[in-house]
Tab-separated table of C-alpha atoms in Angstrom:
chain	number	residue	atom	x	y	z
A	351	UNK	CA	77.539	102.567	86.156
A	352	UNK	CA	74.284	101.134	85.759
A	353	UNK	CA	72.697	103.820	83.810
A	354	UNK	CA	75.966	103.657	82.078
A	355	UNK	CA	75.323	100.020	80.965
A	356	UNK	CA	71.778	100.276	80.014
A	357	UNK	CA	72.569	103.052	78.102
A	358	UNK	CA	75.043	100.717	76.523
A	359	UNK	CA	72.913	97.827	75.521
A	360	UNK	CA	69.294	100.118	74.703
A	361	UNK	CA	71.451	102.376	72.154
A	362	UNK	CA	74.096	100.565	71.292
A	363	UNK	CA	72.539	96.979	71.282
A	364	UNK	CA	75.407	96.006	73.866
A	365	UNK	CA	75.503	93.641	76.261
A	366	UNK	CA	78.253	93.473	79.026
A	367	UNK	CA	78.843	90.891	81.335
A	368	UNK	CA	79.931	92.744	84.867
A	369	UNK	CA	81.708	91.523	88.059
A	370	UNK	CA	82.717	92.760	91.266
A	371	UNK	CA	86.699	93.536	90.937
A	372	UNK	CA	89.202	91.464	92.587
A	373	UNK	CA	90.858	93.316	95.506
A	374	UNK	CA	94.755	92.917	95.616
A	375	UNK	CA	96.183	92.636	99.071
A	376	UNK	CA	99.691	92.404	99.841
A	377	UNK	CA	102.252	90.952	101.635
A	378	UNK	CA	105.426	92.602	103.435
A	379	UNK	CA	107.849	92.466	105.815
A	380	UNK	CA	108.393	94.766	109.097
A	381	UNK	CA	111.765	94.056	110.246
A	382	UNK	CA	115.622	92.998	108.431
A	383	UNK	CA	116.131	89.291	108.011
A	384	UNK	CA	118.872	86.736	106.183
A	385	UNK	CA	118.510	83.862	104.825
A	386	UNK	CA	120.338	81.153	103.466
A	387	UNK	CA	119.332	77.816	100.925
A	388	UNK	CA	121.385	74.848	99.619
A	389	UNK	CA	119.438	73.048	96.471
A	390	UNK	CA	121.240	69.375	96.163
A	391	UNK	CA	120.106	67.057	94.156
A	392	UNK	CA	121.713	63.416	93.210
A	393	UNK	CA	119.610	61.288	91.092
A	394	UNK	CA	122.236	59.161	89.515
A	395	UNK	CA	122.690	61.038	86.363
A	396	UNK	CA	123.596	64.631	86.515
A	397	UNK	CA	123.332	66.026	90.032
A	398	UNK	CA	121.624	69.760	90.599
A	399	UNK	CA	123.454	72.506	93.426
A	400	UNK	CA	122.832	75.997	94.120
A	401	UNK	CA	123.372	77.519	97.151
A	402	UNK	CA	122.116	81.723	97.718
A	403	UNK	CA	122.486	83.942	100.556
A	404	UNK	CA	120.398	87.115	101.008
A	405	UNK	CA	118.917	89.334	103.167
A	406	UNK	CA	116.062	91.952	103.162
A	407	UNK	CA	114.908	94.650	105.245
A	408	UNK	CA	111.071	96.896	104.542
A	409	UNK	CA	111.178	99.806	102.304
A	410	UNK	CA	108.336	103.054	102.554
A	411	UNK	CA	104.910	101.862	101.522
A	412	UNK	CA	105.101	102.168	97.319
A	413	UNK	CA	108.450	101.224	97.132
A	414	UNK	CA	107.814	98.110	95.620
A	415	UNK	CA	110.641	95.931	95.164
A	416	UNK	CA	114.716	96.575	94.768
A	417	UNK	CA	116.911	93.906	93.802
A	418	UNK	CA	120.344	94.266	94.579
A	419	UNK	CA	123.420	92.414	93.687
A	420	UNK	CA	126.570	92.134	95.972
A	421	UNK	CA	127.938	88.964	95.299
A	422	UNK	CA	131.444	89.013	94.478
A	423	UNK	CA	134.428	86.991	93.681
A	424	UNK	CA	132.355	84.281	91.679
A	425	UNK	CA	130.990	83.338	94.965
A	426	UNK	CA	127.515	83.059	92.224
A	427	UNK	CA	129.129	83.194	88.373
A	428	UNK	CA	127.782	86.049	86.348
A	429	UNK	CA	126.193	83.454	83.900
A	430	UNK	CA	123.949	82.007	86.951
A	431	UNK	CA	122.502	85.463	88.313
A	432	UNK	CA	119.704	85.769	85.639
A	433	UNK	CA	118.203	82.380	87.546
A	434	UNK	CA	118.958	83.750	91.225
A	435	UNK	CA	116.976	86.824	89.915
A	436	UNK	CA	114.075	84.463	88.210
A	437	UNK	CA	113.722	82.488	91.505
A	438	UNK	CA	113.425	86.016	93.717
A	439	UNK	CA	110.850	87.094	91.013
A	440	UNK	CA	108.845	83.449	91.107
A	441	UNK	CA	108.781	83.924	94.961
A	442	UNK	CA	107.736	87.827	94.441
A	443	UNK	CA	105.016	87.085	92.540
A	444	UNK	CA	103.763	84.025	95.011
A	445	UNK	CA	104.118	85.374	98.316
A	446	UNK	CA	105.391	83.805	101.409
A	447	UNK	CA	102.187	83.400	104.084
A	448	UNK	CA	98.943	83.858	102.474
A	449	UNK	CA	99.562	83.550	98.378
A	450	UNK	CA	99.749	87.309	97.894
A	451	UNK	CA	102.698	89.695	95.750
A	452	UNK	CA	105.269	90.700	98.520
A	453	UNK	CA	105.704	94.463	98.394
A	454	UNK	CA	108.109	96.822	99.785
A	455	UNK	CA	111.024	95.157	100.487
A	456	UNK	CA	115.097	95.018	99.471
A	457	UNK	CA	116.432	92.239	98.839
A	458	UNK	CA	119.990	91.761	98.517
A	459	UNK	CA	122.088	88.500	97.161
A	460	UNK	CA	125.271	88.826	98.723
A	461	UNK	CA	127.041	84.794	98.791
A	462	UNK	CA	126.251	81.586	97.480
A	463	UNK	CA	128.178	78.511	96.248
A	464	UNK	CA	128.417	76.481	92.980
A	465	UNK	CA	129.766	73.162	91.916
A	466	UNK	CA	130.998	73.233	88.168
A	467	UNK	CA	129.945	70.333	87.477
A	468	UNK	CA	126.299	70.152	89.018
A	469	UNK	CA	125.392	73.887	89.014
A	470	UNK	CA	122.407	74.574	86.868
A	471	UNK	CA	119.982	76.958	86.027
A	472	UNK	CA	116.866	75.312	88.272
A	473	UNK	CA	119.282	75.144	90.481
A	474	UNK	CA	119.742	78.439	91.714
A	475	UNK	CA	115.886	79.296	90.950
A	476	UNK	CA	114.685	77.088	93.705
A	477	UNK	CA	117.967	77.894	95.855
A	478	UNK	CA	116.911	81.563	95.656
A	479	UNK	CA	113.092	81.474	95.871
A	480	UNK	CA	113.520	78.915	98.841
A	481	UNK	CA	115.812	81.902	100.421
A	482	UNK	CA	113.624	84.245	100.298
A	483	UNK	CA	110.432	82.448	101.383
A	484	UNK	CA	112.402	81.898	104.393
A	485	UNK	CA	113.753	85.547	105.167
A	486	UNK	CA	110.224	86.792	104.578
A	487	UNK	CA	108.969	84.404	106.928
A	488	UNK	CA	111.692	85.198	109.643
A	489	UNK	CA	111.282	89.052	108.656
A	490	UNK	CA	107.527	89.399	110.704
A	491	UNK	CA	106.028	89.138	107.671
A	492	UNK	CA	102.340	91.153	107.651
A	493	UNK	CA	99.362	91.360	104.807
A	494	UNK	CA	98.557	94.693	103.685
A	495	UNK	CA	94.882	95.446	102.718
A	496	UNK	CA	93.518	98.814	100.708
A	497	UNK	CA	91.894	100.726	102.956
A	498	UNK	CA	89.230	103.480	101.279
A	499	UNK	CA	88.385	107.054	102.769
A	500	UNK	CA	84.558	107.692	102.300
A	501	UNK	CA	81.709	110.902	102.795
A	502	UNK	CA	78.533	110.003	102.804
A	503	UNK	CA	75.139	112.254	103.323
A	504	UNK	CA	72.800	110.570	105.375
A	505	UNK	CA	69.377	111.451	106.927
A	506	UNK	CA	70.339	112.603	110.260
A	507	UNK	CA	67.415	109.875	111.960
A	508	UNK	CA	69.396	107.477	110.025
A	509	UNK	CA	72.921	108.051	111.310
A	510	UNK	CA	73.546	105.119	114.360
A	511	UNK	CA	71.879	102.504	111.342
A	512	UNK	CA	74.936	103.669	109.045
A	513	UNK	CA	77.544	103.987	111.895
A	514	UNK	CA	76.887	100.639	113.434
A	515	UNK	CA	76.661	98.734	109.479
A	516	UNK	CA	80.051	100.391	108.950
A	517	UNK	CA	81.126	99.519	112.468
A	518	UNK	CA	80.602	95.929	111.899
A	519	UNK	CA	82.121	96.040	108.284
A	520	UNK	CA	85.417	96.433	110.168
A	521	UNK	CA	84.889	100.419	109.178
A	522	UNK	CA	86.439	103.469	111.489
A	523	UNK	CA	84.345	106.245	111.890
A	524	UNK	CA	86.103	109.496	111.813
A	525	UNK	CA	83.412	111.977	112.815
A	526	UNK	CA	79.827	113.806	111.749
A	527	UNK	CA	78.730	117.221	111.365
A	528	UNK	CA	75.565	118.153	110.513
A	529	UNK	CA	74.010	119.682	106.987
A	530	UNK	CA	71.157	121.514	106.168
A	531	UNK	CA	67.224	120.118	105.695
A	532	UNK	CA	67.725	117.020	108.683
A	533	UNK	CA	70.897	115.597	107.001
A	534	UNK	CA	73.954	115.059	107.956
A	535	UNK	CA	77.697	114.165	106.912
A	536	UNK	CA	79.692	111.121	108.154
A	537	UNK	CA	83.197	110.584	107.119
A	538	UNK	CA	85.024	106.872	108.029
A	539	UNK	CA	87.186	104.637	106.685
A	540	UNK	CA	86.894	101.119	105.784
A	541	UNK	CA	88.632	98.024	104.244
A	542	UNK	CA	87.546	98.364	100.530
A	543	UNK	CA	86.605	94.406	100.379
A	544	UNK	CA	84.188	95.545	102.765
A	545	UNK	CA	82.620	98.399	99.847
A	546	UNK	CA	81.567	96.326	96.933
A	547	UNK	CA	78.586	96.308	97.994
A	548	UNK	CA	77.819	99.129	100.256
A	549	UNK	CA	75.848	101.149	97.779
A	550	UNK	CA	72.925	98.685	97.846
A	551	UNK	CA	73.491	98.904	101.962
A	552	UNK	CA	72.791	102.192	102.178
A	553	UNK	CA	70.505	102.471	100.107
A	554	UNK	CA	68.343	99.432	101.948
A	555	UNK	CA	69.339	101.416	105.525
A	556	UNK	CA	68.296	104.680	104.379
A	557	UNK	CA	65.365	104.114	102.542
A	558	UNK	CA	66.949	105.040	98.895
A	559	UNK	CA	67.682	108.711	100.781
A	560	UNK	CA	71.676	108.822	101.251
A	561	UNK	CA	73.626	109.262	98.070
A	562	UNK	CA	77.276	109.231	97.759
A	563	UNK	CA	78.315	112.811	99.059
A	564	UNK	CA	82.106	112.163	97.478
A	565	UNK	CA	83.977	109.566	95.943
A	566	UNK	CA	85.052	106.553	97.591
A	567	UNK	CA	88.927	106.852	97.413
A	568	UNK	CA	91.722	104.101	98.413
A	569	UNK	CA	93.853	106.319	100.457
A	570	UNK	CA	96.475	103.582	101.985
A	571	UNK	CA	97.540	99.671	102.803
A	572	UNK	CA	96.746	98.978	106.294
A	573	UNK	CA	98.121	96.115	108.751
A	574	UNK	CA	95.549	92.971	107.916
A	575	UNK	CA	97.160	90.097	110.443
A	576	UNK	CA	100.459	90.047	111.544
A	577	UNK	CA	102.761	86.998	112.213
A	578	UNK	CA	103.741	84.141	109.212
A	579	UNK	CA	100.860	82.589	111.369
A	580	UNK	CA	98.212	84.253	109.459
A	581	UNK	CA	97.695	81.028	107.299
């Protein structure tokens, strides 16, 4: 990439301003959970109630997120869904425990109440994000992290300097095998926060000797800290 961007700005007369990617971790839930929230407000004027039941239970990692919709007899008026969905979505987007998107989950509106008089719109989005920041939080919520898969080629004299950086960098090693000419091959995995800048690493624990034997590929989401306690 750095060839790439000199290349850029000596031929091109382009200069780009770089920085290190944000890594997206995740929040999601390991067991079933219900929840219910009552939004009443009286302020003198026009009063504000909502009130949404749900529950949600984990999906397979990649699911991402299924709404479903079993409220019935007017329990939650047609006209008022849009805003139970809108408040689901806000909380979605916000997380429950540590301010991350919550992944992998159902989550299924199945009673509520309404007043006809003081039933409104905000009402029901703060009835049903309040819902499910609760049910999340009673579900065993967990963060998820991107873990990445990574070869590299090392000098062989060099090996227990890379093993022990990437053992301290929270990284797994998975095994060695040796190559030709006094080099050999380590495979791990790591948390990919702990990556960005692992090139330079290497490079400073090997003496400029260890290129990248492979790519470094995100293969999954891994457990980060478990328990709403995590914040």
């Amino acid at each position: 990439m750095q060839i790439a961007l000199e290349k850029m700005e000596n031929i091109y007369k382009l200069e780009v301003e770089t920085s290190e990617p944000n890594i997206e971790f995740y929040e999601t839930i390991t067991r079933p959970a219900e929840a219910r929230y009552r939004h009443k407000k009286q302020s003198g004027g026009a009063g504000q109630f909502g009130e949404v039941h749900l529950s949600v239970q984990p999906l397979e990692r990649g699911a991402g997120v299924k709404f479903i919709n079993k409220v019935v007899g007017g329990a939650i008026p047609t006209s008022l869904m849009p805003a139970v969905e809108k408040g689901i979505c806000q909380a979605v987007n916000e997380g429950a425990i540590s301010g991350n998107p919550i992944r992998d989950i159902e989550i299924t509106v199945f009673d509520g109440k309404f007043h006809s008089v003081d039933s409104k719109e905000i009402a029901f989005v703060i009835a049903a994000k309040k819902a499910l920041v609760q049910a999340v939080t009673d579900a065993s919520p967990i963060v998820l992290e991107p873990i990445a898969q990574l070869e590299v080629n090392i000098p062989t004299d060099k090996l227990g300097d890379v093993t022990g950086d990437l053992s301290s960098h929270r990284g797994f090693i998975e095994g060695t095998r040796t190559s030709n000419l006094g080099y050999s091959y380590l495979s791990a995995k790591a948390p990919f926060v702990e990556l960005q800048d692992y090139a330079t690493r290497l490079r400073a624990l090997t003496g400029g000797k260890a290129p990248l034997a492979s790519n470094i590929v995100i293969t999954n989401l891994r457990l980060l800290h478990c328990k709403s306690r995590y914040v």
